[in-house]
Amino acid sequence: MPLIELHSLSKVYDDTAFPVHAVKKINLQIEKGEFTAIVGPSGSGKTTLLNLIGGLDKPTEGSVSIEGVDISTLKSSELTNFRLHHIGFVFQAYNLIPVFTARENVEFIMLLQNVSKAEREKRAIELLEAVGLGDRINSRPSQLSGGQQQRVAVARALASRPNFVLADEPTANLDSSAAESLLDMMAQLNKDYEMTFVFSTHDPRVIQRARRVVILQDGAVISDA
């Protein structure tokens, strides 16, 4: 069974004078352990597709199945709970909580999962060490560089022990050195833990490292290799 399966997936935004067909009849399967980039020009539907896979948006037609569970049929509360336990997110804007330390930011999702305090602290420290921030666990986001903040975001995404991680333009706000370092780390996590990563990106550095590249144009898949 595929980890992620999209069947005739479509999304139309019709709250404007002219409906926008952001995603059009996409059929796609992603297996465990993949390191996949979804690429295409601005407006091609990359972020919309990622949001549909992550249950952050509802499809107009078709289905999104995660390990056989059609998340497009779940009620709002069920979907929130499913995301909490199965999907890790890394956003372009980091979305860290400013008043929390790096460790507390990583712990937060485990707090929502009712993980014990001792286990939260242990796992957070291990993850921050794994992403090269073992010496910055007590630093707040304002005390960290953009690259370091994005590493905290990756550690937080992994803290819930998700089935896969969705990363929306994760290198967009990083300089070249920080981007390369982040990608090295993600590739290592993919190799060591068979963690599945799905990126939306137009960054050639991400595309070059991806083992599978799905190209979108006008909301449709035009290449998958």
XYZ file of N, CA and C in Angstrom:
675
model
N 0.831 -1.194 0.000
C 0.000 0.000 0.000
C 0.879 1.263 0.000
N 0.611 2.214 -0.920
C 1.401 3.446 -0.926
C 1.220 4.229 0.373
N 2.243 4.978 0.745
C 2.121 5.848 1.912
C 1.099 6.949 1.641
N 1.209 7.570 0.455
C 0.289 8.633 0.042
C -0.282 8.260 -1.321
N -1.594 8.372 -1.474
C -2.216 8.087 -2.765
C -3.249 9.173 -3.082
N -3.039 9.819 -4.220
C -3.962 10.846 -4.689
C -4.724 10.296 -5.886
N -6.032 10.428 -5.843
C -6.866 9.891 -6.925
C -7.761 10.998 -7.484
N -7.542 11.330 -8.748
C -8.338 12.352 -9.454
C -8.512 13.612 -8.616
N -7.423 14.064 -8.016
C -7.486 15.173 -7.063
C -7.587 16.517 -7.779
N -8.615 17.275 -7.407
C -8.826 18.596 -7.999
C -9.197 19.602 -6.918
N -8.762 20.846 -7.133
C -9.144 21.944 -6.239
C -9.467 23.170 -7.076
N -10.708 23.658 -6.893
C -11.162 24.859 -7.591
C -11.512 25.912 -6.555
N -10.922 27.081 -6.682
C -11.292 28.217 -5.829
C -12.303 29.048 -6.620
N -13.565 29.000 -6.178
C -14.634 29.649 -6.946
C -15.269 30.824 -6.209
N -14.501 31.420 -5.271
C -15.039 32.555 -4.533
C -14.654 33.883 -5.194
N -14.244 33.809 -6.440
C -13.945 35.018 -7.203
C -14.784 35.008 -8.481
N -14.740 36.107 -9.228
C -15.538 36.200 -10.455
C -15.150 35.110 -11.448
N -13.857 34.775 -11.464
C -13.380 33.727 -12.380
C -12.785 32.585 -11.562
N -13.426 31.399 -11.549
C -12.910 30.262 -10.767
C -11.470 29.917 -11.142
N -10.676 29.603 -10.115
C -9.277 29.235 -10.324
C -9.130 27.731 -10.135
N -8.726 27.023 -11.167
C -8.513 25.574 -11.105
C -7.057 25.338 -10.676
N -6.831 25.332 -9.368
C -5.460 25.285 -8.835
C -4.817 23.920 -9.003
N -5.619 22.847 -8.866
C -5.126 21.475 -9.033
C -6.137 20.730 -9.896
N -5.627 20.000 -10.898
C -6.518 19.391 -11.877
C -6.278 17.885 -12.005
N -7.196 17.096 -11.509
C -7.241 15.647 -11.760
C -5.890 14.950 -11.586
N -5.245 15.188 -10.442
C -3.929 14.603 -10.210
C -4.049 13.200 -9.623
N -3.340 12.259 -10.239
C -3.202 10.898 -9.727
C -1.722 10.687 -9.395
N -1.454 10.324 -8.141
C -0.058 10.246 -7.707
C 0.048 9.285 -6.525
N 1.133 8.516 -6.506
C 1.424 7.640 -5.368
C 2.832 7.932 -4.871
N 2.976 8.022 -3.559
C 4.283 8.240 -2.940
C 4.523 7.140 -1.924
N 5.670 6.478 -2.048
C 5.999 5.361 -1.171
C 6.828 5.829 0.024
N 6.851 5.015 1.058
C 7.649 5.313 2.239
C 9.125 5.434 1.859
N 9.798 6.438 2.434
C 11.217 6.618 2.212
C 11.578 7.477 1.015
N 10.580 7.997 0.308
C 10.879 8.831 -0.860
C 11.411 10.207 -0.437
N 12.158 10.809 -1.337
C 12.699 12.166 -1.178
C 12.274 12.880 -2.459
N 11.050 13.436 -2.432
C 10.369 13.869 -3.650
C 10.182 15.379 -3.681
N 10.466 15.978 -4.828
C 10.247 17.410 -5.026
C 9.080 17.619 -5.985
N 8.149 18.471 -5.578
C 7.059 18.906 -6.450
C 7.431 20.301 -6.930
N 7.653 20.441 -8.223
C 8.212 21.688 -8.744
C 7.311 22.268 -9.833
N 7.585 23.529 -10.137
C 6.826 24.225 -11.154
C 6.878 25.714 -10.896
N 6.512 26.521 -11.883
C 6.560 27.975 -11.717
C 5.534 28.454 -10.698
N 5.673 29.698 -10.279
C 4.701 30.296 -9.368
C 3.310 30.201 -9.982
N 2.338 29.757 -9.163
C 0.977 29.614 -9.664
C 0.676 28.275 -10.302
N 1.651 27.346 -10.246
C 1.445 26.042 -10.888
C 0.626 25.082 -10.026
N 0.448 25.418 -8.740
C -0.364 24.567 -7.868
C 0.425 23.799 -6.827
N 1.732 24.100 -6.689
C 2.588 23.334 -5.770
C 2.096 23.408 -4.325
N 1.913 24.631 -3.828
C 1.526 24.793 -2.424
C 0.120 24.257 -2.188
N -0.776 24.478 -3.136
C -2.136 23.934 -3.010
C -2.093 22.414 -2.902
N -1.269 21.778 -3.741
C -1.163 20.317 -3.703
C -0.623 19.859 -2.356
N 0.398 20.535 -1.845
C 0.950 20.172 -0.541
C -0.101 20.341 0.561
N -0.861 21.429 0.492
C -1.904 21.677 1.490
C -3.004 20.613 1.439
N -3.297 20.104 0.250
C -4.288 19.037 0.110
C -3.756 17.735 0.700
N -2.488 17.429 0.410
C -1.879 16.208 0.956
C -1.850 16.280 2.485
N -1.566 17.472 3.020
C -1.465 17.647 4.468
C -2.782 17.852 5.176
N -3.887 17.859 4.427
C -5.188 18.052 5.062
C -5.425 19.472 5.538
N -4.633 20.430 5.021
C -4.841 21.837 5.382
C -5.882 22.481 4.485
N -6.242 21.776 3.417
C -7.270 22.244 2.495
C -8.072 21.035 2.049
N -9.330 21.276 1.673
C -10.214 20.188 1.242
C -10.295 20.157 -0.280
N -10.218 18.972 -0.876
C -10.333 18.909 -2.337
C -11.749 19.206 -2.808
N -11.853 19.742 -4.017
C -13.158 19.935 -4.647
C -13.661 18.599 -5.182
N -12.734 17.817 -5.722
C -13.038 16.472 -6.214
C -11.863 15.555 -5.906
N -12.120 14.248 -5.914
C -11.058 13.274 -5.718
C -10.761 13.010 -4.256
N -9.675 12.282 -4.017
C -9.368 11.854 -2.651
C -7.878 11.884 -2.368
N -7.555 12.017 -1.070
C -6.195 11.931 -0.551
C -6.186 10.830 0.496
N -5.447 9.755 0.243
C -5.367 8.649 1.195
C -3.964 8.562 1.780
N -3.892 8.495 3.105
C -2.633 8.325 3.819
C -2.667 6.953 4.482
N -1.799 6.045 4.002
C -1.794 4.659 4.483
C -3.205 4.074 4.514
N -3.958 4.324 3.442
C -5.285 3.741 3.286
C -6.414 4.524 3.911
N -6.110 5.605 4.637
C -7.155 6.439 5.252
C -7.450 7.622 4.336
N -8.682 7.715 3.859
C -9.082 8.830 3.003
C -9.331 10.047 3.883
N -8.334 10.932 3.973
C -8.456 12.059 4.904
C -9.459 13.100 4.421
N -9.811 13.055 3.125
C -10.765 14.030 2.607
C -12.180 13.771 3.107
N -12.402 12.607 3.754
C -13.738 12.298 4.289
C -13.814 12.515 5.801
N -12.691 12.862 6.429
C -12.679 13.013 7.884
C -13.355 14.309 8.321
N -13.991 14.268 9.491
C -14.536 15.487 10.084
C -13.377 16.368 10.542
N -13.669 17.631 10.777
C -12.621 18.593 11.120
C -11.796 18.158 12.332
N -12.461 17.698 13.391
C -11.744 17.286 14.604
C -10.913 16.031 14.354
N -11.448 15.117 13.541
C -10.719 13.889 13.195
C -9.479 14.222 12.353
N -9.641 15.183 11.451
C -8.541 15.575 10.578
C -7.427 16.244 11.384
N -7.802 17.100 12.324
C -6.816 17.761 13.189
C -6.013 16.716 13.953
N -6.701 15.727 14.500
C -6.036 14.673 15.256
C -5.150 13.820 14.350
N -5.613 13.555 13.146
C -4.822 12.751 12.198
C -3.539 13.485 11.840
N -3.646 14.772 11.525
C -2.453 15.559 11.191
C -1.456 15.557 12.344
N -1.973 15.695 13.549
C -1.126 15.768 14.738
C -0.247 14.531 14.889
N -0.775 13.376 14.532
C -0.066 12.122 14.768
C 0.608 11.527 13.529
N 0.297 12.042 12.351
C 0.789 11.380 11.137
C 1.598 12.254 10.191
N 1.457 13.590 10.274
C 2.061 14.467 9.269
C 2.906 15.540 9.939
N 4.161 15.680 9.484
C 5.023 16.760 9.944
C 5.062 17.866 8.905
N 5.083 19.112 9.362
C 5.076 20.255 8.444
C 6.303 21.133 8.669
N 6.918 21.552 7.573
C 7.983 22.563 7.619
C 7.545 23.683 6.676
N 7.324 24.873 7.243
C 6.819 25.986 6.460
C 7.935 26.953 6.082
N 7.723 27.681 4.990
C 8.683 28.666 4.517
C 8.971 29.721 5.592
N 7.945 30.074 6.365
C 8.075 31.162 7.352
C 8.479 30.663 8.749
N 8.886 29.394 8.860
C 9.351 28.762 10.105
C 8.210 28.540 11.104
N 7.412 29.601 11.390
C 6.265 29.488 12.311
C 6.658 29.011 13.707
N 7.806 29.466 14.200
C 8.205 29.145 15.570
C 7.515 30.098 16.535
N 7.328 29.650 17.771
C 6.704 30.492 18.799
C 7.799 31.356 19.429
N 7.717 32.695 19.281
C 8.839 33.575 19.656
C 9.270 33.490 21.118
N 8.306 33.259 22.034
C 8.642 33.279 23.468
C 9.163 31.927 23.954
N 9.132 30.916 23.088
C 9.612 29.590 23.460
C 11.075 29.431 23.053
N 11.814 28.647 23.815
C 13.165 28.265 23.415
C 13.070 27.235 22.291
N 14.220 26.921 21.707
C 14.251 25.892 20.659
C 13.675 24.580 21.185
N 14.096 24.194 22.375
C 13.598 22.937 22.954
C 12.091 23.000 23.176
N 11.589 24.115 23.675
C 10.151 24.236 23.938
C 9.342 24.237 22.640
N 9.901 24.835 21.587
C 9.224 24.793 20.286
C 9.102 23.367 19.772
N 10.171 22.591 19.926
C 10.148 21.196 19.478
C 9.207 20.367 20.351
N 9.181 20.684 21.630
C 8.332 19.932 22.571
C 6.849 20.187 22.362
N 6.499 21.345 21.817
C 5.097 21.783 21.835
C 4.145 20.770 21.199
N 4.522 20.222 20.035
C 3.636 19.275 19.368
C 3.465 18.006 20.203
N 4.515 17.626 20.942
C 4.412 16.442 21.810
C 3.515 16.724 23.014
N 3.505 17.983 23.460
C 2.593 18.387 24.528
C 1.145 18.177 24.079
N 0.866 18.541 22.821
C -0.479 18.344 22.261
C -0.822 16.855 22.144
N 0.210 16.028 21.988
C 0.007 14.576 21.879
C -0.062 13.888 23.247
N 0.063 14.685 24.307
C 0.048 14.154 25.686
C 1.234 13.227 25.976
N 2.374 13.507 25.351
C 3.602 12.775 25.661
C 4.108 13.262 27.022
N 4.658 12.348 27.821
C 5.116 12.713 29.170
C 6.230 13.752 29.116
N 6.371 14.531 30.172
C 7.358 15.608 30.235
C 8.776 15.061 30.014
N 9.094 13.960 30.686
C 10.439 13.386 30.559
C 10.726 12.958 29.131
N 9.756 12.323 28.493
C 9.931 11.866 27.112
C 10.014 13.056 26.161
N 9.207 14.093 26.402
C 9.254 15.299 25.563
C 10.645 15.919 25.582
N 11.178 16.096 26.770
C 12.492 16.725 26.904
C 13.580 15.873 26.246
N 13.528 14.576 26.488
C 14.526 13.655 25.929
C 14.498 13.688 24.400
N 13.310 13.569 23.833
C 13.180 13.516 22.374
C 13.563 14.856 21.742
N 13.170 15.961 22.374
C 13.485 17.292 21.842
C 14.990 17.514 21.791
N 15.676 17.144 22.864
C 17.128 17.330 22.917
C 17.815 16.439 21.878
N 17.363 15.194 21.755
C 17.936 14.283 20.762
C 17.776 14.831 19.343
N 16.579 15.370 19.047
C 16.313 15.892 17.707
C 17.129 17.147 17.421
N 17.234 18.029 18.416
C 18.027 19.242 18.217
C 19.505 18.904 18.029
N 19.971 17.880 18.723
C 21.344 17.419 18.500
C 21.491 16.839 17.094
N 20.465 16.110 16.642
C 20.501 15.490 15.313
C 20.553 16.530 14.200
N 19.953 17.717 14.439
C 19.963 18.769 13.418
C 21.082 19.785 13.675
N 22.015 19.424 14.572
C 23.191 20.246 14.792
C 23.001 21.450 15.688
N 21.983 21.404 16.544
C 21.699 22.543 17.429
C 21.724 22.147 18.904
N 22.524 21.138 19.220
C 22.602 20.682 20.605
C 23.067 21.761 21.570
N 23.802 22.755 21.042
C 24.308 23.829 21.902
C 23.392 25.051 21.923
N 22.227 24.947 21.229
C 21.318 26.096 21.176
C 19.925 25.742 21.684
N 19.811 24.708 22.508
C 18.481 24.242 22.921
C 17.730 25.281 23.747
N 18.447 26.176 24.419
C 17.786 27.171 25.260
C 17.702 28.546 24.598
N 18.025 28.611 23.308
C 17.950 29.883 22.572
C 16.542 30.087 22.024
N 16.091 31.341 22.063
C 14.802 31.683 21.457
C 15.007 31.989 19.968
N 13.928 31.942 19.168
C 14.071 32.167 17.727
C 14.826 33.451 17.367
N 14.602 34.526 18.114
C 15.258 35.795 17.815
C 16.777 35.721 17.987
N 17.232 34.700 18.706
C 18.670 34.521 18.945
C 19.311 33.561 17.939
N 18.515 33.094 16.993
C 18.984 32.117 16.009
C 18.961 32.710 14.606
N 19.863 32.244 13.756
C 19.847 32.657 12.350
C 18.666 32.003 11.642
N 18.402 32.470 10.402
C 17.313 31.868 9.635
C 17.512 30.381 9.422
N 18.753 29.993 9.096
C 19.042 28.576 8.890
C 18.834 27.757 10.147
N 19.228 28.321 11.294
C 19.048 27.624 12.569
C 17.554 27.511 12.922
N 16.799 28.576 12.646
C 15.359 28.511 12.909
C 14.700 27.433 12.050
N 15.135 27.321 10.794
C 14.548 26.293 9.932
C 14.922 24.899 10.416
N 16.102 24.742 11.002
C 16.495 23.457 11.577
C 15.615 23.109 12.780
N 15.300 24.111 13.590
C 14.369 23.885 14.710
C 13.018 23.434 14.153
N 12.589 24.069 13.057
C 11.308 23.706 12.448
C 11.314 22.255 11.957
N 12.453 21.811 11.422
C 12.558 20.413 10.976
C 12.514 19.474 12.186
N 13.239 19.828 13.251
C 13.208 19.007 14.470
C 11.792 18.919 15.014
N 11.080 20.048 14.997
C 9.682 20.064 15.474
C 8.807 19.165 14.597
N 9.028 19.209 13.282
C 8.236 18.379 12.372
C 8.443 16.889 12.647
N 9.658 16.524 13.076
C 9.974 15.119 13.335
C 9.558 14.670 14.729
N 9.312 15.641 15.619
C 9.050 15.321 17.029
C 7.805 14.469 17.225
N 6.827 14.642 16.359
C 5.576 13.892 16.507
C 5.694 12.468 15.979
N 6.889 12.136 15.440
C 7.126 10.836 14.794
C 6.098 10.589 13.685
N 6.072 11.507 12.715
C 5.060 11.427 11.659
C 5.378 10.346 10.635
N 4.374 10.053 9.802
C 4.581 9.119 8.692
C 5.433 9.762 7.602
N 5.313 11.084 7.457
C 6.082 11.804 6.440
C 6.111 13.283 6.795
N 7.024 14.005 6.129
C 7.171 15.447 6.343
C 6.899 16.177 5.034
N 6.038 17.188 5.110
C 5.776 18.078 3.983
C 6.544 19.372 4.207
N 7.342 19.764 3.235
C 8.159 20.972 3.364
C 7.837 21.931 2.225
N 7.241 23.071 2.563
C 6.807 24.046 1.568
C 7.885 25.112 1.391
N 8.607 25.053 0.278
C 9.682 26.010 -0.031
C 10.627 26.194 1.169
N 11.186 25.110 1.717
C 11.943 25.215 2.970
C 13.227 26.025 2.874
N 13.747 26.215 1.658
C 15.014 26.949 1.509
C 14.816 28.381 1.020
N 13.563 28.804 0.857
C 13.282 30.083 0.198
C 13.900 31.279 0.918
N 13.944 31.249 2.246
C 14.439 32.397 3.010
C 15.875 32.219 3.500
N 16.569 31.232 2.950
C 17.918 30.922 3.438
C 18.982 31.307 2.417
N 20.149 31.699 2.938
C 21.262 31.937 2.021
C 21.789 30.589 1.531
N 22.706 30.648 0.574
C 23.162 29.432 -0.094
C 23.767 28.425 0.873
N 24.599 28.893 1.783
C 25.260 27.994 2.733
C 24.259 27.324 3.660
N 23.317 28.120 4.193
C 22.304 27.576 5.101
C 21.391 26.585 4.374
N 21.066 26.894 3.125
C 20.209 26.000 2.344
C 20.887 24.656 2.102
N 22.167 24.697 1.729
C 22.907 23.456 1.487
C 23.005 22.625 2.767
N 23.245 23.302 3.882
C 23.360 22.615 5.170
C 22.035 21.964 5.559
N 20.928 22.682 5.339
C 19.602 22.143 5.664
C 19.298 20.921 4.799
N 19.614 21.005 3.521
C 19.346 19.891 2.609
C 20.210 18.676 2.934
N 21.472 18.925 3.315
C 22.337 17.826 3.759
C 21.702 17.090 4.933
N 21.183 17.881 5.878
C 20.595 17.305 7.082
C 19.339 16.493 6.755
N 18.482 17.051 5.897
C 17.255 16.341 5.528
C 17.586 15.041 4.789
N 18.567 15.101 3.897
C 18.976 13.896 3.160
C 19.507 12.835 4.116
N 20.234 13.263 5.143
C 20.765 12.322 6.126
C 19.643 11.697 6.949
N 18.650 12.513 7.336
C 17.494 11.992 8.082
C 16.705 11.008 7.223
N 16.594 11.313 5.944
C 15.910 10.418 5.015
C 16.636 9.084 4.921
N 17.971 9.144 4.885
C 18.786 7.931 4.768
C 18.799 7.130 6.068
N 19.013 7.825 7.199
C 19.181 7.136 8.483
C 17.871 6.576 9.028
N 16.777 7.323 8.848
C 15.498 6.946 9.467
C 14.431 6.571 8.444
N 14.812 6.575 7.156
C 13.856 6.317 6.076
C 12.658 7.258 6.192
N 12.946 8.504 6.642
C 11.893 9.503 6.763
C 11.520 10.024 5.376
N 10.248 10.010 5.086
C 9.742 10.458 3.788
C 9.614 11.979 3.774
N 10.212 12.599 2.774
C 10.094 14.050 2.603
C 9.436 14.349 1.257
N 8.455 15.269 1.283
C 7.843 15.771 0.056
C 7.975 17.293 0.085
N 8.692 17.844 -0.898
C 8.952 19.280 -0.961
C 8.112 19.928 -2.053
N 7.668 21.150 -1.819
C 7.267 22.009 -2.932
C 8.394 23.017 -3.080
N 8.870 23.225 -4.294
C 10.055 24.074 -4.443
C 10.241 24.516 -5.882
N 10.962 25.598 -6.062
C 11.507 25.934 -7.380
C 13.013 26.150 -7.252
N 13.586 25.701 -6.121
C 15.006 25.855 -5.837
C 15.784 24.740 -6.545
N 16.686 25.075 -7.464
C 17.463 24.044 -8.175
C 18.254 23.139 -7.237
N 18.651 23.666 -6.058
C 19.432 22.854 -5.115
C 18.589 21.716 -4.561
N 17.307 21.984 -4.301
C 16.402 20.936 -3.814
C 16.127 19.938 -4.934
N 15.856 20.467 -6.123
C 15.530 19.613 -7.269
C 16.687 18.661 -7.581
N 17.907 19.178 -7.490
C 19.090 18.375 -7.793
C 19.237 17.199 -6.836
N 18.843 17.401 -5.571
C 19.012 16.355 -4.564
C 17.846 15.374 -4.523
N 16.701 15.784 -5.029
C 15.520 14.921 -4.987
C 15.746 13.667 -5.823
N 15.221 12.555 -5.344
C 15.334 11.313 -6.110
C 14.131 11.133 -7.047
N 13.121 11.962 -6.843
C 11.954 11.959 -7.735
C 11.489 13.407 -7.887
N 11.229 13.816 -9.111
C 10.784 15.185 -9.376
C 9.456 15.135 -10.124
N 8.429 15.714 -9.499
C 7.098 15.805 -10.096
C 6.901 17.255 -10.532
N 6.714 17.472 -11.833
C 6.589 18.832 -12.361
C 5.121 19.157 -12.621
N 4.694 20.289 -12.054
C 3.333 20.780 -12.264
C 3.338 21.966 -13.226
N 2.262 22.058 -13.996
C 2.033 23.228 -14.825
C 0.530 23.458 -14.895
N 0.111 24.643 -14.510
C -1.319 24.982 -14.509
C -2.150 23.950 -13.749
N -1.606 23.465 -12.639
C -2.355 22.570 -11.765
C -2.348 21.101 -12.143
N -1.661 20.762 -13.237
C -1.626 19.365 -13.690
C -0.190 18.846 -13.707
N -0.037 17.535 -13.520
C 1.273 16.903 -13.591
C 1.667 16.741 -15.066
N 2.806 17.336 -15.444
C 3.261 17.195 -16.830
C 4.496 16.288 -16.939
N 5.114 15.991 -15.775
C 6.273 15.095 -15.768
C 6.433 14.496 -14.388
N 6.854 13.224 -14.335
C 7.072 12.535 -13.053
C 8.204 11.554 -13.276
N 9.393 11.930 -12.770
C 10.557 11.088 -13.045
C 11.501 11.066 -11.862
